[in-house]
Amino acid sequence: METESLHPQPSISDEESDDGSDSFSFDTRQLIGAEAENMETLPEVEGLCISGEARLGHTIQVVGFGTNGTVRCDFAWLRFYDDGSRCYIAGEEKAEHLVTADDVDSYLAVDVIPIGREEQMGDLVRIFANGHRKITCGNQMQDAVEQSFFNGHESFDVYLVEHDNSSKRVQLKLMKDRFIIKNRKFYTVVEQKFMPDMTITIPTESTTGFEIHCSGKIQSLLLEADTSTLRDLIVLIMRSFLLRATHTPKENKRTNRCCLF
């Protein structure tokens, strides 16, 4: 069946659907003449690939050609792990994805489903970022994480986001068994030991923020770094401190080095 060709390598971007709901579609300017003559043929995407470097702090994007009446695509990013497990990334349903510390040590992929003008769905296509190689934090960041880990302490200037969304500059100090947040006058605002049920997460909607979910009466803390790369570094270091404080067996205390990732 004959279809009209599109402009070379149009990017797939998000666009609002006719019914007002949030969906994700090709740039319509790059899809002129993309309708198929036979509507019984399923929508397709040709030349599908991921552009950009899959490195921490970098945004990667799905690109391709829409054919057979494709007017938009649905996306779902997911991570695969060495043990065979996988998980879809909540809220990541656009053509673009910011590579973060959460992607480290996983195989990053995206599921793409082409959608036609009559909402007919094409076949799901899955492609992997980084040439189907595992996402790493890079040698420089790995060295920084290991150095902080073996030093047993580190400090960062970050912003503490208040309940009214205002923020104030604070110092986040990481120690072997706890973290401390001090204000600009160096008064302690928060001091909390690392606990087994504590987690450090990266909100999907924030490019520079991270959350510390504490146990007990301490509410979750939202902090923001100056850049996404600095945020990822803090998260990786803090997670390594948390892991050591809560999971290191007593018989391994004399170990000089360990594999963090």
Coordinates of C-alpha atoms in Angstrom, one line a residue:
M1 CA 0.0 0.0 0.0
E2 CA 1.3 3.4 -0.9
T3 CA 1.8 6.2 1.6
E4 CA 3.1 9.7 1.3
S5 CA 6.5 10.3 2.8
L6 CA 7.1 12.8 5.6
H7 CA 9.8 15.3 6.3
P8 CA 12.9 13.4 7.3
Q9 CA 13.1 12.5 11.0
P10 CA 10.3 14.5 12.6
S11 CA 10.3 14.4 16.3
I12 CA 7.4 13.0 18.3
S13 CA 6.0 15.6 20.7
D14 CA 3.0 16.1 23.0
E15 CA -0.2 17.8 21.9
E16 CA -3.7 18.2 23.2
S17 CA -6.3 15.9 21.7
D18 CA -9.6 17.1 20.2
D19 CA -11.5 16.1 23.2
G20 CA -9.4 18.3 25.5
S21 CA -7.7 15.4 27.3
D22 CA -4.0 15.3 27.7
S23 CA -2.3 13.0 25.0
F24 CA 0.9 12.9 23.2
S25 CA 1.2 13.3 19.4
F26 CA 3.5 14.0 16.5
D27 CA 4.0 17.6 15.5
T28 CA 1.1 18.1 13.1
R29 CA 3.3 20.4 10.9
Q30 CA 5.5 17.4 10.2
L31 CA 2.6 15.1 9.5
I32 CA 1.0 16.8 6.5
G33 CA 0.1 14.1 3.9
A34 CA 0.7 11.2 6.2
E35 CA -2.8 9.6 5.8
A36 CA -3.0 6.2 4.4
E37 CA -5.3 5.4 1.4
N38 CA -6.7 2.3 3.1
M39 CA -8.0 3.0 6.6
E40 CA -8.1 -0.7 7.3
T41 CA -4.3 -0.6 7.6
L42 CA -3.1 0.0 11.1
P43 CA -1.2 3.2 11.9
E44 CA 2.6 2.7 11.9
V45 CA 5.8 4.5 12.8
E46 CA 8.9 4.1 10.7
G47 CA 12.5 5.0 11.4
L48 CA 11.8 5.0 15.1
C49 CA 14.8 5.8 17.3
I50 CA 15.9 7.7 20.4
S51 CA 18.0 10.8 19.8
G52 CA 20.3 12.4 22.4
E53 CA 22.9 11.1 24.8
A54 CA 21.5 8.8 27.6
R55 CA 23.5 10.5 30.3
L56 CA 22.5 11.9 33.6
G57 CA 21.1 15.4 33.2
H58 CA 20.5 15.0 29.5
T59 CA 17.1 14.8 27.8
I60 CA 16.5 12.1 25.2
Q61 CA 13.7 12.1 22.7
V62 CA 11.8 9.7 20.5
V63 CA 11.8 10.5 16.7
G64 CA 10.4 8.8 13.7
F65 CA 8.0 8.9 10.6
G66 CA 4.3 8.6 11.0
T67 CA 2.6 6.5 8.2
N68 CA -0.7 4.9 7.5
G69 CA -2.7 7.7 9.0
T70 CA -0.8 8.1 12.2
V71 CA -1.7 11.4 13.9
R72 CA -0.2 10.9 17.3
C73 CA 1.6 8.4 19.5
D74 CA 1.2 7.2 23.1
F75 CA 4.4 6.7 25.1
A76 CA 5.4 4.8 28.2
W77 CA 9.0 4.8 29.5
L78 CA 10.2 1.9 31.5
R79 CA 13.3 0.4 33.1
F80 CA 14.6 -3.2 32.8
Y81 CA 17.0 -4.7 35.4
D82 CA 19.5 -7.6 35.4
D83 CA 17.2 -9.8 37.4
G84 CA 14.6 -9.7 34.6
S85 CA 12.2 -7.4 36.4
R86 CA 10.9 -4.2 34.8
C87 CA 8.9 -1.2 35.9
Y88 CA 7.1 1.6 34.1
I89 CA 8.0 5.1 35.1
A90 CA 5.0 6.8 36.6
G91 CA 4.1 10.1 34.8
E92 CA 6.6 9.6 32.0
E93 CA 4.2 9.5 29.0
K94 CA 5.9 12.1 26.7
A95 CA 8.3 11.7 23.8
E96 CA 11.0 13.2 26.0
H97 CA 12.7 11.8 29.0
L98 CA 15.2 13.4 31.4
V99 CA 17.8 10.8 32.4
T100 CA 18.1 10.8 36.2
A101 CA 19.8 8.9 39.0
D102 CA 16.7 6.6 39.1
D103 CA 17.8 5.3 35.6
V104 CA 21.3 4.3 36.8
D105 CA 22.0 0.6 36.6
S106 CA 18.9 -0.1 34.4
Y107 CA 18.2 -0.6 30.7
L108 CA 16.0 2.3 29.7
A109 CA 13.3 1.8 27.1
V110 CA 10.1 3.4 25.7
D111 CA 7.0 1.7 24.4
V112 CA 5.4 3.6 21.4
I113 CA 1.9 3.0 20.2
P114 CA 0.8 4.9 17.0
I115 CA -2.7 6.2 17.0
G116 CA -4.8 6.9 13.8
R117 CA -7.4 9.6 13.1
E118 CA -10.2 7.3 14.1
E119 CA -8.4 6.4 17.3
Q120 CA -7.4 3.0 15.9
M121 CA -4.2 1.7 17.6
G122 CA -1.2 0.3 15.8
D123 CA 1.2 -2.3 17.1
L124 CA 3.3 -1.5 20.1
V125 CA 7.0 -0.9 19.3
R126 CA 9.6 -1.0 22.0
I127 CA 13.0 0.7 21.6
F128 CA 15.9 0.9 24.0
A129 CA 18.1 4.0 24.8
N130 CA 21.8 4.0 24.9
G131 CA 22.2 1.2 22.3
H132 CA 20.5 -1.2 24.7
R133 CA 23.4 -0.7 27.1
K134 CA 22.9 -0.1 30.8
I135 CA 22.6 3.5 32.0
T136 CA 25.6 4.5 34.1
C137 CA 26.4 7.6 36.2
G138 CA 29.6 8.2 34.3
N139 CA 33.2 7.9 35.6
Q140 CA 33.4 11.4 37.0
M141 CA 30.2 11.2 39.0
Q142 CA 31.0 7.6 40.1
D143 CA 34.4 8.8 41.5
A144 CA 32.6 11.7 43.3
V145 CA 30.1 9.3 44.9
E146 CA 32.8 6.8 45.9
Q147 CA 35.0 9.6 47.4
S148 CA 32.1 10.9 49.5
F149 CA 31.2 7.4 50.5
F150 CA 34.6 6.5 51.8
N151 CA 35.1 10.0 53.4
G152 CA 31.9 9.4 55.3
H153 CA 30.6 12.9 55.0
E154 CA 29.5 15.5 52.5
S155 CA 27.8 18.9 52.4
F156 CA 25.6 20.6 49.7
D157 CA 23.9 24.0 49.4
V158 CA 20.3 23.3 48.4
Y159 CA 16.8 24.8 48.7
L160 CA 14.2 23.6 51.2
V161 CA 10.7 23.9 49.7
E162 CA 8.1 25.0 52.3
H163 CA 4.4 23.9 52.3
D164 CA 3.5 27.2 50.6
N165 CA 5.9 26.4 47.8
S166 CA 8.4 29.1 49.0
S167 CA 12.0 28.0 49.3
K168 CA 14.9 29.0 51.4
R169 CA 18.6 28.3 51.0
V170 CA 19.9 25.6 53.4
Q171 CA 22.9 23.4 53.9
L172 CA 22.4 19.6 53.6
K173 CA 25.0 17.8 55.5
L174 CA 25.4 14.0 55.1
M175 CA 27.1 11.9 57.7
K176 CA 27.6 8.2 58.1
D177 CA 24.5 7.6 60.2
R178 CA 22.3 10.7 59.6
F179 CA 21.6 13.9 57.7
I180 CA 21.4 17.4 59.0
I181 CA 19.7 20.5 57.4
K182 CA 20.9 23.9 58.7
N183 CA 19.6 27.3 57.8
R184 CA 21.8 30.2 56.6
K185 CA 22.6 31.0 60.2
F186 CA 23.8 27.4 60.6
Y187 CA 21.0 26.6 63.1
T188 CA 19.9 23.0 62.8
V189 CA 16.4 22.8 61.1
V190 CA 16.2 19.0 60.7
E191 CA 18.4 16.2 62.1
Q192 CA 17.4 12.7 61.2
K193 CA 19.1 9.3 61.5
F194 CA 19.1 7.0 58.5
M195 CA 16.4 4.4 59.0
P196 CA 15.5 1.2 57.0
D197 CA 12.1 2.7 55.9
M198 CA 13.6 6.0 54.7
T199 CA 13.6 6.6 51.0
I200 CA 15.0 9.3 48.7
T201 CA 12.9 9.8 45.6
I202 CA 13.0 12.0 42.5
P203 CA 9.6 13.6 41.6
T204 CA 8.7 13.2 37.9
E205 CA 7.4 16.8 37.6
S206 CA 10.7 18.3 38.9
T207 CA 14.0 18.6 37.0
T208 CA 16.1 19.6 40.0
G209 CA 14.1 18.4 43.1
F210 CA 14.3 15.3 45.3
E211 CA 12.3 14.1 48.3
I212 CA 13.4 12.6 51.6
H213 CA 10.6 10.4 53.0
C214 CA 11.4 10.0 56.7
S215 CA 9.9 7.7 59.3
G216 CA 8.1 8.8 62.5
K217 CA 6.8 12.3 63.0
I218 CA 9.1 13.9 60.4
Q219 CA 7.2 14.8 57.3
S220 CA 8.6 14.3 53.8
L221 CA 11.1 16.9 52.8
L222 CA 11.3 18.4 49.4
L223 CA 14.7 19.8 48.4
E224 CA 15.9 21.4 45.2
A225 CA 19.4 21.6 43.8
D226 CA 20.7 24.2 41.4
T227 CA 21.0 21.7 38.5
S228 CA 19.6 18.3 37.6
T229 CA 23.2 16.9 37.6
L230 CA 23.9 18.2 41.1
R231 CA 20.5 16.7 42.2
D232 CA 21.5 13.3 40.8
L233 CA 24.9 13.4 42.6
I234 CA 23.2 14.3 45.9
V235 CA 20.7 11.5 45.5
L236 CA 23.3 8.9 44.6
I237 CA 25.5 9.8 47.5
M238 CA 22.6 10.0 50.0
R239 CA 21.3 6.6 48.9
S240 CA 24.8 5.1 49.3
F241 CA 25.0 6.5 52.9
L242 CA 21.5 5.2 53.6
L243 CA 22.4 1.7 52.3
R244 CA 25.5 1.6 54.4
A245 CA 23.8 2.8 57.6
T246 CA 20.9 0.4 57.4
H247 CA 22.1 -2.7 55.5
T248 CA 25.8 -3.3 56.3
P249 CA 26.4 -6.6 58.2
K250 CA 28.7 -6.3 61.2
E251 CA 31.1 -8.9 59.7
N252 CA 31.7 -6.6 56.7
K253 CA 32.7 -3.5 58.7
R254 CA 36.4 -4.1 57.8
T255 CA 35.8 -4.1 54.1
N256 CA 37.9 -1.4 52.5
R257 CA 36.0 -1.0 49.2
C258 CA 32.6 -1.9 47.9
C259 CA 30.7 -1.8 44.6
L260 CA 28.1 0.9 44.7
F261 CA 26.5 0.4 41.3

